[in-house]
Amino acid sequence: MLSRSVLQEGMTKKQRKRDDYIYAQSRLNKLLNKEEEIFCIIRHVSKSGMRRHISFFIIDKQSNQPLFIDNLISDYLDYRPNKTYTGLVVNGCGMDMAFSVVHHLQEQMKHSKNTNFLNYDFRHRII
């Protein structure tokens, strides 16, 4: 079986981004239940407090191990992955930014035609 990077070799950047979006959507659809608890780790906060680097993971039910979903959220919601820290770069302040990302994911999946459920109710927990 060929890897995704080999299959994407002749694609334009826009086509690659669309392919990553579709892959992330299908993978998240398989991983996340209707009432999933998503754990968040705030890895870094900028001096100004306007930017955070946050990692997201779920607990895999079969192996009881953490399963990081940062790359899937990045491709699905168009958040930028961080270069130095593990996680996503989330801009903003004045509210719980981990909640903001989880809520954005929940709403995006609710309005998608390619997901299993119509009403997602994700919970988040900051570790």
mmCIF file of N, CA and C in Angstrom:
data_model
loop_
_atom_site.group_PDB
_atom_site.id
_atom_site.type_symbol
_atom_site.label_atom_id
_atom_site.label_comp_id
_atom_site.label_asym_id
_atom_site.label_seq_id
_atom_site.Cartn_x
_atom_site.Cartn_y
_atom_site.Cartn_z
ATOM 1 N N MET A 1 0.837 -1.178 0.000
ATOM 2 C CA MET A 1 0.000 0.000 0.000
ATOM 3 C C MET A 1 0.883 1.242 0.000
ATOM 4 N N LEU A 2 0.594 2.169 -0.885
ATOM 5 C CA LEU A 2 1.389 3.383 -0.994
ATOM 6 C C LEU A 2 1.023 4.373 0.090
ATOM 7 N N SER A 3 2.003 5.134 0.549
ATOM 8 C CA SER A 3 1.734 6.150 1.570
ATOM 9 C C SER A 3 1.027 7.346 0.932
ATOM 10 N N ARG A 4 0.422 8.145 1.776
ATOM 11 C CA ARG A 4 -0.323 9.309 1.282
ATOM 12 C C ARG A 4 0.593 10.298 0.589
ATOM 13 N N SER A 5 1.838 10.459 1.087
ATOM 14 C CA SER A 5 2.757 11.428 0.484
ATOM 15 C C SER A 5 3.143 11.016 -0.934
ATOM 16 N N VAL A 6 3.287 9.714 -1.179
ATOM 17 C CA VAL A 6 3.606 9.232 -2.520
ATOM 18 C C VAL A 6 2.416 9.458 -3.443
ATOM 19 N N LEU A 7 1.208 9.227 -2.941
ATOM 20 C CA LEU A 7 0.012 9.418 -3.752
ATOM 21 C C LEU A 7 -0.212 10.888 -4.081
ATOM 22 N N GLN A 8 0.242 11.794 -3.216
ATOM 23 C CA GLN A 8 0.024 13.226 -3.409
ATOM 24 C C GLN A 8 1.144 13.888 -4.206
ATOM 25 N N GLU A 9 2.096 13.141 -4.690
ATOM 26 C CA GLU A 9 3.288 13.697 -5.313
ATOM 27 C C GLU A 9 2.995 14.632 -6.487
ATOM 28 N N GLY A 10 2.099 14.296 -7.387
ATOM 29 C CA GLY A 10 1.835 15.106 -8.560
ATOM 30 C C GLY A 10 0.740 16.144 -8.377
ATOM 31 N N MET A 11 0.269 16.332 -7.168
ATOM 32 C CA MET A 11 -0.848 17.246 -6.912
ATOM 33 C C MET A 11 -0.364 18.669 -6.656
ATOM 34 N N THR A 12 -1.237 19.619 -6.925
ATOM 35 C CA THR A 12 -0.943 21.001 -6.567
ATOM 36 C C THR A 12 -1.163 21.176 -5.068
ATOM 37 N N LYS A 13 -0.718 22.315 -4.554
ATOM 38 C CA LYS A 13 -0.861 22.582 -3.122
ATOM 39 C C LYS A 13 -2.336 22.620 -2.713
ATOM 40 N N LYS A 14 -3.160 23.187 -3.557
ATOM 41 C CA LYS A 14 -4.595 23.272 -3.272
ATOM 42 C C LYS A 14 -5.232 21.878 -3.262
ATOM 43 N N GLN A 15 -4.850 21.041 -4.206
ATOM 44 C CA GLN A 15 -5.372 19.676 -4.253
ATOM 45 C C GLN A 15 -4.912 18.864 -3.047
ATOM 46 N N ARG A 16 -3.648 19.073 -2.636
ATOM 47 C CA ARG A 16 -3.126 18.389 -1.453
ATOM 48 C C ARG A 16 -3.880 18.792 -0.203
ATOM 49 N N LYS A 17 -4.158 20.101 -0.094
ATOM 50 C CA LYS A 17 -4.885 20.603 1.077
ATOM 51 C C LYS A 17 -6.294 20.016 1.123
ATOM 52 N N ARG A 18 -6.953 19.932 -0.019
ATOM 53 C CA ARG A 18 -8.297 19.351 -0.098
ATOM 54 C C ARG A 18 -8.268 17.861 0.242
ATOM 55 N N ASP A 19 -7.257 17.162 -0.233
ATOM 56 C CA ASP A 19 -7.102 15.741 0.062
ATOM 57 C C ASP A 19 -6.859 15.518 1.556
ATOM 58 N N ASP A 20 -6.020 16.354 2.157
ATOM 59 C CA ASP A 20 -5.774 16.265 3.601
ATOM 60 C C ASP A 20 -7.041 16.557 4.398
ATOM 61 N N TYR A 21 -7.837 17.517 3.937
ATOM 62 C CA TYR A 21 -9.100 17.856 4.596
ATOM 63 C C TYR A 21 -10.054 16.654 4.583
ATOM 64 N N ILE A 22 -10.190 16.013 3.437
ATOM 65 C CA ILE A 22 -11.094 14.860 3.309
ATOM 66 C C ILE A 22 -10.604 13.693 4.162
ATOM 67 N N TYR A 23 -9.300 13.465 4.161
ATOM 68 C CA TYR A 23 -8.735 12.389 4.983
ATOM 69 C C TYR A 23 -8.974 12.673 6.469
ATOM 70 N N ALA A 24 -8.703 13.905 6.916
ATOM 71 C CA ALA A 24 -8.888 14.273 8.323
ATOM 72 C C ALA A 24 -10.351 14.136 8.724
ATOM 73 N N GLN A 25 -11.254 14.540 7.850
ATOM 74 C CA GLN A 25 -12.680 14.442 8.142
ATOM 75 C C GLN A 25 -13.094 12.983 8.332
ATOM 76 N N SER A 26 -12.671 12.112 7.454
ATOM 77 C CA SER A 26 -13.055 10.699 7.569
ATOM 78 C C SER A 26 -12.407 10.047 8.795
ATOM 79 N N ARG A 27 -11.169 10.404 9.076
ATOM 80 C CA ARG A 27 -10.473 9.825 10.241
ATOM 81 C C ARG A 27 -11.100 10.300 11.556
ATOM 82 N N LEU A 28 -11.408 11.594 11.656
ATOM 83 C CA LEU A 28 -12.059 12.119 12.854
ATOM 84 C C LEU A 28 -13.441 11.501 13.034
ATOM 85 N N ASN A 29 -14.127 11.286 11.927
ATOM 86 C CA ASN A 29 -15.449 10.664 11.978
ATOM 87 C C ASN A 29 -15.372 9.258 12.572
ATOM 88 N N LYS A 30 -14.301 8.525 12.251
ATOM 89 C CA LYS A 30 -14.124 7.179 12.789
ATOM 90 C C LYS A 30 -13.694 7.201 14.251
ATOM 91 N N LEU A 31 -12.876 8.178 14.630
ATOM 92 C CA LEU A 31 -12.306 8.206 15.978
ATOM 93 C C LEU A 31 -13.233 8.773 17.039
ATOM 94 N N LEU A 32 -14.004 9.799 16.686
ATOM 95 C CA LEU A 32 -14.760 10.545 17.683
ATOM 96 C C LEU A 32 -16.189 10.037 17.807
ATOM 97 N N ASN A 33 -16.586 9.781 19.040
ATOM 98 C CA ASN A 33 -17.966 9.413 19.321
ATOM 99 C C ASN A 33 -18.818 10.663 19.417
ATOM 100 N N LYS A 34 -20.104 10.452 19.585
ATOM 101 C CA LYS A 34 -21.038 11.577 19.681
ATOM 102 C C LYS A 34 -20.737 12.457 20.894
ATOM 103 N N GLU A 35 -20.364 11.841 22.001
ATOM 104 C CA GLU A 35 -20.079 12.586 23.230
ATOM 105 C C GLU A 35 -18.645 12.313 23.678
ATOM 106 N N GLU A 36 -17.717 12.657 22.846
ATOM 107 C CA GLU A 36 -16.296 12.391 23.105
ATOM 108 C C GLU A 36 -15.711 13.420 24.069
ATOM 109 N N GLU A 37 -14.806 12.956 24.916
ATOM 110 C CA GLU A 37 -14.058 13.875 25.776
ATOM 111 C C GLU A 37 -12.685 14.077 25.150
ATOM 112 N N ILE A 38 -12.364 15.321 24.840
ATOM 113 C CA ILE A 38 -11.103 15.667 24.204
ATOM 114 C C ILE A 38 -10.231 16.348 25.251
ATOM 115 N N PHE A 39 -9.042 15.815 25.443
ATOM 116 C CA PHE A 39 -8.114 16.359 26.422
ATOM 117 C C PHE A 39 -7.193 17.368 25.747
ATOM 118 N N CYS A 40 -6.865 18.423 26.474
ATOM 119 C CA CYS A 40 -6.073 19.521 25.930
ATOM 120 C C CYS A 40 -4.869 19.782 26.833
ATOM 121 N N ILE A 41 -3.723 19.982 26.230
ATOM 122 C CA ILE A 41 -2.518 20.349 26.960
ATOM 123 C C ILE A 41 -2.047 21.694 26.414
ATOM 124 N N ILE A 42 -2.030 22.708 27.268
ATOM 125 C CA ILE A 42 -1.526 24.016 26.850
ATOM 126 C C ILE A 42 -0.015 23.983 27.046
ATOM 127 N N ARG A 43 0.699 23.919 25.945
ATOM 128 C CA ARG A 43 2.140 23.728 25.977
ATOM 129 C C ARG A 43 2.912 25.038 26.133
ATOM 130 N N HIS A 44 2.347 26.124 25.622
ATOM 131 C CA HIS A 44 3.068 27.398 25.663
ATOM 132 C C HIS A 44 2.068 28.539 25.520
ATOM 133 N N VAL A 45 2.325 29.627 26.238
ATOM 134 C CA VAL A 45 1.551 30.855 26.096
ATOM 135 C C VAL A 45 2.543 31.969 25.806
ATOM 136 N N SER A 46 2.264 32.778 24.780
ATOM 137 C CA SER A 46 3.173 33.867 24.439
ATOM 138 C C SER A 46 3.198 34.910 25.548
ATOM 139 N N LYS A 47 4.215 35.754 25.542
ATOM 140 C CA LYS A 47 4.349 36.790 26.568
ATOM 141 C C LYS A 47 3.146 37.727 26.581
ATOM 142 N N SER A 48 2.630 38.030 25.405
ATOM 143 C CA SER A 48 1.482 38.943 25.317
ATOM 144 C C SER A 48 0.173 38.253 25.709
ATOM 145 N N GLY A 49 0.162 36.927 25.725
ATOM 146 C CA GLY A 49 -1.046 36.182 26.044
ATOM 147 C C GLY A 49 -2.010 36.064 24.878
ATOM 148 N N MET A 50 -1.582 36.453 23.700
ATOM 149 C CA MET A 50 -2.451 36.448 22.520
ATOM 150 C C MET A 50 -2.317 35.167 21.686
ATOM 151 N N ARG A 51 -1.377 34.293 22.029
ATOM 152 C CA ARG A 51 -1.168 33.078 21.238
ATOM 153 C C ARG A 51 -0.845 31.920 22.178
ATOM 154 N N ARG A 52 -1.439 30.780 21.881
ATOM 155 C CA ARG A 52 -1.185 29.582 22.668
ATOM 156 C C ARG A 52 -0.826 28.424 21.742
ATOM 157 N N HIS A 53 -0.063 27.488 22.279
ATOM 158 C CA HIS A 53 0.254 26.256 21.567
ATOM 159 C C HIS A 53 -0.407 25.150 22.365
ATOM 160 N N ILE A 54 -1.376 24.498 21.760
ATOM 161 C CA ILE A 54 -2.214 23.537 22.467
ATOM 162 C C ILE A 54 -2.192 22.193 21.737
ATOM 163 N N SER A 55 -2.028 21.117 22.508
ATOM 164 C CA SER A 55 -2.123 19.759 21.970
ATOM 165 C C SER A 55 -3.475 19.170 22.363
ATOM 166 N N PHE A 56 -4.010 18.328 21.493
ATOM 167 C CA PHE A 56 -5.307 17.695 21.729
ATOM 168 C C PHE A 56 -5.161 16.190 21.562
ATOM 169 N N PHE A 57 -5.794 15.438 22.465
ATOM 170 C CA PHE A 57 -5.779 13.991 22.332
ATOM 171 C C PHE A 57 -7.047 13.399 22.926
ATOM 172 N N ILE A 58 -7.308 12.165 22.515
ATOM 173 C CA ILE A 58 -8.411 11.389 23.078
ATOM 174 C C ILE A 58 -7.810 10.107 23.622
ATOM 175 N N ILE A 59 -8.563 9.406 24.447
ATOM 176 C CA ILE A 59 -8.119 8.112 24.953
ATOM 177 C C ILE A 59 -8.736 7.031 24.077
ATOM 178 N N ASP A 60 -7.883 6.244 23.454
ATOM 179 C CA ASP A 60 -8.341 5.144 22.609
ATOM 180 C C ASP A 60 -9.011 4.093 23.487
ATOM 181 N N LYS A 61 -10.240 3.737 23.147
ATOM 182 C CA LYS A 61 -11.035 2.815 23.971
ATOM 183 C C LYS A 61 -10.454 1.397 23.989
ATOM 184 N N GLN A 62 -9.853 0.966 22.903
ATOM 185 C CA GLN A 62 -9.351 -0.403 22.828
ATOM 186 C C GLN A 62 -8.028 -0.581 23.566
ATOM 187 N N SER A 63 -7.097 0.337 23.338
ATOM 188 C CA SER A 63 -5.772 0.181 23.944
ATOM 189 C C SER A 63 -5.600 0.977 25.227
ATOM 190 N N ASN A 64 -6.554 1.858 25.534
ATOM 191 C CA ASN A 64 -6.498 2.711 26.722
ATOM 192 C C ASN A 64 -5.243 3.592 26.718
ATOM 193 N N GLN A 65 -4.826 4.012 25.526
ATOM 194 C CA GLN A 65 -3.652 4.862 25.336
ATOM 195 C C GLN A 65 -4.083 6.197 24.737
ATOM 196 N N PRO A 66 -3.322 7.274 24.995
ATOM 197 C CA PRO A 66 -3.661 8.559 24.375
ATOM 198 C C PRO A 66 -3.405 8.523 22.870
ATOM 199 N N LEU A 67 -4.283 9.147 22.131
ATOM 200 C CA LEU A 67 -4.178 9.231 20.678
ATOM 201 C C LEU A 67 -4.241 10.705 20.299
ATOM 202 N N PHE A 68 -3.102 11.286 19.928
ATOM 203 C CA PHE A 68 -3.049 12.707 19.601
ATOM 204 C C PHE A 68 -3.702 12.967 18.255
ATOM 205 N N ILE A 69 -4.542 13.986 18.223
ATOM 206 C CA ILE A 69 -5.307 14.303 17.010
ATOM 207 C C ILE A 69 -4.968 15.707 16.499
ATOM 208 N N ASP A 70 -3.796 16.224 16.883
ATOM 209 C CA ASP A 70 -3.381 17.572 16.468
ATOM 210 C C ASP A 70 -3.341 17.729 14.952
ATOM 211 N N ASN A 71 -2.708 16.776 14.280
ATOM 212 C CA ASN A 71 -2.571 16.890 12.820
ATOM 213 C C ASN A 71 -3.923 16.805 12.118
ATOM 214 N N LEU A 72 -4.814 15.986 12.627
ATOM 215 C CA LEU A 72 -6.143 15.877 12.020
ATOM 216 C C LEU A 72 -6.925 17.170 12.197
ATOM 217 N N ILE A 73 -6.864 17.754 13.390
ATOM 218 C CA ILE A 73 -7.551 19.029 13.632
ATOM 219 C C ILE A 73 -6.930 20.124 12.770
ATOM 220 N N SER A 74 -5.617 20.096 12.650
ATOM 221 C CA SER A 74 -4.928 21.084 11.824
ATOM 222 C C SER A 74 -5.402 21.033 10.371
ATOM 223 N N ASP A 75 -5.480 19.837 9.821
ATOM 224 C CA ASP A 75 -5.923 19.691 8.425
ATOM 225 C C ASP A 75 -7.412 19.979 8.257
ATOM 226 N N TYR A 76 -8.205 19.605 9.243
ATOM 227 C CA TYR A 76 -9.663 19.757 9.138
ATOM 228 C C TYR A 76 -10.124 21.192 9.380
ATOM 229 N N LEU A 77 -9.526 21.854 10.365
ATOM 230 C CA LEU A 77 -9.980 23.203 10.728
ATOM 231 C C LEU A 77 -9.018 24.294 10.272
ATOM 232 N N ASP A 78 -7.933 23.921 9.635
ATOM 233 C CA ASP A 78 -6.964 24.864 9.086
ATOM 234 C C ASP A 78 -6.230 25.664 10.168
ATOM 235 N N TYR A 79 -5.895 24.996 11.274
ATOM 236 C CA TYR A 79 -5.015 25.595 12.270
ATOM 237 C C TYR A 79 -3.578 25.264 11.890
ATOM 238 N N ARG A 80 -2.682 26.151 12.225
ATOM 239 C CA ARG A 80 -1.280 25.968 11.878
ATOM 240 C C ARG A 80 -0.603 25.094 12.932
ATOM 241 N N PRO A 81 0.106 24.047 12.518
ATOM 242 C CA PRO A 81 0.866 23.261 13.506
ATOM 243 C C PRO A 81 2.099 24.045 13.945
ATOM 244 N N ASN A 82 2.524 23.818 15.181
ATOM 245 C CA ASN A 82 3.672 24.521 15.712
ATOM 246 C C ASN A 82 4.958 23.826 15.303
ATOM 247 N N LYS A 83 6.010 24.613 15.112
ATOM 248 C CA LYS A 83 7.293 24.047 14.713
ATOM 249 C C LYS A 83 8.133 23.618 15.912
ATOM 250 N N THR A 84 8.065 24.379 17.001
ATOM 251 C CA THR A 84 8.923 24.080 18.149
ATOM 252 C C THR A 84 8.267 23.177 19.168
ATOM 253 N N TYR A 85 7.006 23.414 19.444
ATOM 254 C CA TYR A 85 6.281 22.622 20.426
ATOM 255 C C TYR A 85 5.342 21.666 19.692
ATOM 256 N N THR A 86 4.945 20.625 20.354
ATOM 257 C CA THR A 86 3.916 19.766 19.805
ATOM 258 C C THR A 86 2.587 20.482 19.982
ATOM 259 N N GLY A 87 1.772 20.498 18.978
ATOM 260 C CA GLY A 87 0.462 21.110 19.124
ATOM 261 C C GLY A 87 0.129 22.074 18.004
ATOM 262 N N LEU A 88 -0.956 22.804 18.207
ATOM 263 C CA LEU A 88 -1.459 23.767 17.236
ATOM 264 C C LEU A 88 -1.250 25.178 17.752
ATOM 265 N N VAL A 89 -1.068 26.117 16.836
ATOM 266 C CA VAL A 89 -0.975 27.519 17.184
ATOM 267 C C VAL A 89 -2.387 28.078 17.169
ATOM 268 N N VAL A 90 -2.823 28.587 18.327
ATOM 269 C CA VAL A 90 -4.176 29.128 18.454
ATOM 270 C C VAL A 90 -4.050 30.582 18.885
ATOM 271 N N ASN A 91 -4.550 31.479 18.058
ATOM 272 C CA ASN A 91 -4.503 32.909 18.364
ATOM 273 C C ASN A 91 -5.787 33.335 19.052
ATOM 274 N N GLY A 92 -5.646 34.258 20.000
ATOM 275 C CA GLY A 92 -6.810 34.805 20.676
ATOM 276 C C GLY A 92 -6.605 34.864 22.169
ATOM 277 N N CYS A 93 -7.451 35.624 22.817
ATOM 278 C CA CYS A 93 -7.394 35.736 24.273
ATOM 279 C C CYS A 93 -8.766 36.157 24.773
ATOM 280 N N GLY A 94 -8.925 36.159 26.090
ATOM 281 C CA GLY A 94 -10.179 36.582 26.679
ATOM 282 C C GLY A 94 -11.179 35.471 26.854
ATOM 283 N N MET A 95 -10.816 34.252 26.443
ATOM 284 C CA MET A 95 -11.689 33.097 26.642
ATOM 285 C C MET A 95 -10.839 31.841 26.672
ATOM 286 N N ASP A 96 -11.436 30.742 26.957
ATOM 287 C CA ASP A 96 -10.751 29.453 26.970
ATOM 288 C C ASP A 96 -10.510 29.036 25.519
ATOM 289 N N MET A 97 -9.274 29.143 25.063
ATOM 290 C CA MET A 97 -8.971 28.869 23.658
ATOM 291 C C MET A 97 -9.017 27.369 23.343
ATOM 292 N N ALA A 98 -8.782 26.519 24.336
ATOM 293 C CA ALA A 98 -8.937 25.073 24.121
ATOM 294 C C ALA A 98 -10.401 24.755 23.850
ATOM 295 N N PHE A 99 -11.290 25.378 24.632
ATOM 296 C CA PHE A 99 -12.724 25.213 24.385
ATOM 297 C C PHE A 99 -13.083 25.717 22.999
ATOM 298 N N SER A 100 -12.489 26.828 22.604
ATOM 299 C CA SER A 100 -12.784 27.411 21.298
ATOM 300 C C SER A 100 -12.485 26.430 20.164
ATOM 301 N N VAL A 101 -11.349 25.764 20.227
ATOM 302 C CA VAL A 101 -10.973 24.806 19.177
ATOM 303 C C VAL A 101 -11.901 23.593 19.202
ATOM 304 N N VAL A 102 -12.180 23.071 20.392
ATOM 305 C CA VAL A 102 -13.066 21.895 20.514
ATOM 306 C C VAL A 102 -14.469 22.246 20.025
ATOM 307 N N HIS A 103 -14.954 23.426 20.369
ATOM 308 C CA HIS A 103 -16.277 23.862 19.923
ATOM 309 C C HIS A 103 -16.304 24.057 18.407
ATOM 310 N N HIS A 104 -15.240 24.622 17.852
ATOM 311 C CA HIS A 104 -15.133 24.804 16.402
ATOM 312 C C HIS A 104 -15.162 23.444 15.696
ATOM 313 N N LEU A 105 -14.442 22.467 16.255
ATOM 314 C CA LEU A 105 -14.451 21.109 15.699
ATOM 315 C C LEU A 105 -15.845 20.508 15.762
ATOM 316 N N GLN A 106 -16.496 20.680 16.890
ATOM 317 C CA GLN A 106 -17.849 20.147 17.075
ATOM 318 C C GLN A 106 -18.815 20.747 16.057
ATOM 319 N N GLU A 107 -18.786 22.050 15.896
ATOM 320 C CA GLU A 107 -19.703 22.710 14.967
ATOM 321 C C GLU A 107 -19.401 22.339 13.518
ATOM 322 N N GLN A 108 -18.135 22.227 13.177
ATOM 323 C CA GLN A 108 -17.758 21.849 11.808
ATOM 324 C C GLN A 108 -18.251 20.441 11.491
ATOM 325 N N MET A 109 -18.130 19.544 12.461
ATOM 326 C CA MET A 109 -18.580 18.170 12.232
ATOM 327 C C MET A 109 -20.100 18.069 12.213
ATOM 328 N N LYS A 110 -20.780 18.917 12.976
ATOM 329 C CA LYS A 110 -22.252 18.926 12.961
ATOM 330 C C LYS A 110 -22.791 19.311 11.592
ATOM 331 N N HIS A 111 -22.139 20.260 10.948
ATOM 332 C CA HIS A 111 -22.645 20.792 9.682
ATOM 333 C C HIS A 111 -22.091 20.067 8.458
ATOM 334 N N SER A 112 -21.277 19.050 8.683
ATOM 335 C CA SER A 112 -20.751 18.275 7.572
ATOM 336 C C SER A 112 -21.758 17.207 7.166
ATOM 337 N N LYS A 113 -21.799 16.902 5.895
ATOM 338 C CA LYS A 113 -22.707 15.859 5.400
ATOM 339 C C LYS A 113 -22.070 14.478 5.477
ATOM 340 N N ASN A 114 -20.773 14.424 5.779
ATOM 341 C CA ASN A 114 -20.043 13.159 5.758
ATOM 342 C C ASN A 114 -19.710 12.627 7.150
ATOM 343 N N THR A 115 -20.498 12.975 8.150
ATOM 344 C CA THR A 115 -20.244 12.490 9.500
ATOM 345 C C THR A 115 -21.383 11.584 9.956
ATOM 346 N N ASN A 116 -21.121 10.805 10.995
ATOM 347 C CA ASN A 116 -22.093 9.813 11.459
ATOM 348 C C ASN A 116 -23.258 10.414 12.225
ATOM 349 N N PHE A 117 -23.007 11.476 12.978
ATOM 350 C CA PHE A 117 -24.027 12.024 13.871
ATOM 351 C C PHE A 117 -24.407 13.441 13.458
ATOM 352 N N LEU A 118 -25.623 13.838 13.827
ATOM 353 C CA LEU A 118 -26.067 15.206 13.559
ATOM 354 C C LEU A 118 -25.760 16.136 14.721
ATOM 355 N N ASN A 119 -25.792 15.612 15.936
ATOM 356 C CA ASN A 119 -25.552 16.437 17.116
ATOM 357 C C ASN A 119 -24.382 15.886 17.912
ATOM 358 N N TYR A 120 -23.250 16.545 17.781
ATOM 359 C CA TYR A 120 -22.092 16.190 18.588
ATOM 360 C C TYR A 120 -22.128 16.999 19.866
ATOM 361 N N ASP A 121 -21.624 16.418 20.933
ATOM 362 C CA ASP A 121 -21.552 17.113 22.219
ATOM 363 C C ASP A 121 -20.193 16.811 22.837
ATOM 364 N N PHE A 122 -19.155 17.427 22.276
ATOM 365 C CA PHE A 122 -17.812 17.195 22.767
ATOM 366 C C PHE A 122 -17.587 17.921 24.079
ATOM 367 N N ARG A 123 -16.820 17.297 24.945
ATOM 368 C CA ARG A 123 -16.389 17.935 26.185
ATOM 369 C C ARG A 123 -14.872 18.065 26.101
ATOM 370 N N HIS A 124 -14.352 19.072 26.765
ATOM 371 C CA HIS A 124 -12.904 19.215 26.793
ATOM 372 C C HIS A 124 -12.423 19.276 28.231
ATOM 373 N N ARG A 125 -11.232 18.813 28.430
ATOM 374 C CA ARG A 125 -10.619 18.858 29.755
ATOM 375 C C ARG A 125 -9.169 19.294 29.571
ATOM 376 N N ILE A 126 -8.792 20.345 30.264
ATOM 377 C CA ILE A 126 -7.421 20.850 30.180
ATOM 378 C C ILE A 126 -6.581 20.138 31.227
ATOM 379 N N ILE A 127 -5.464 19.610 30.766
ATOM 380 C CA ILE A 127 -4.556 18.884 31.661
ATOM 381 C C ILE A 127 -3.333 19.734 31.912
#
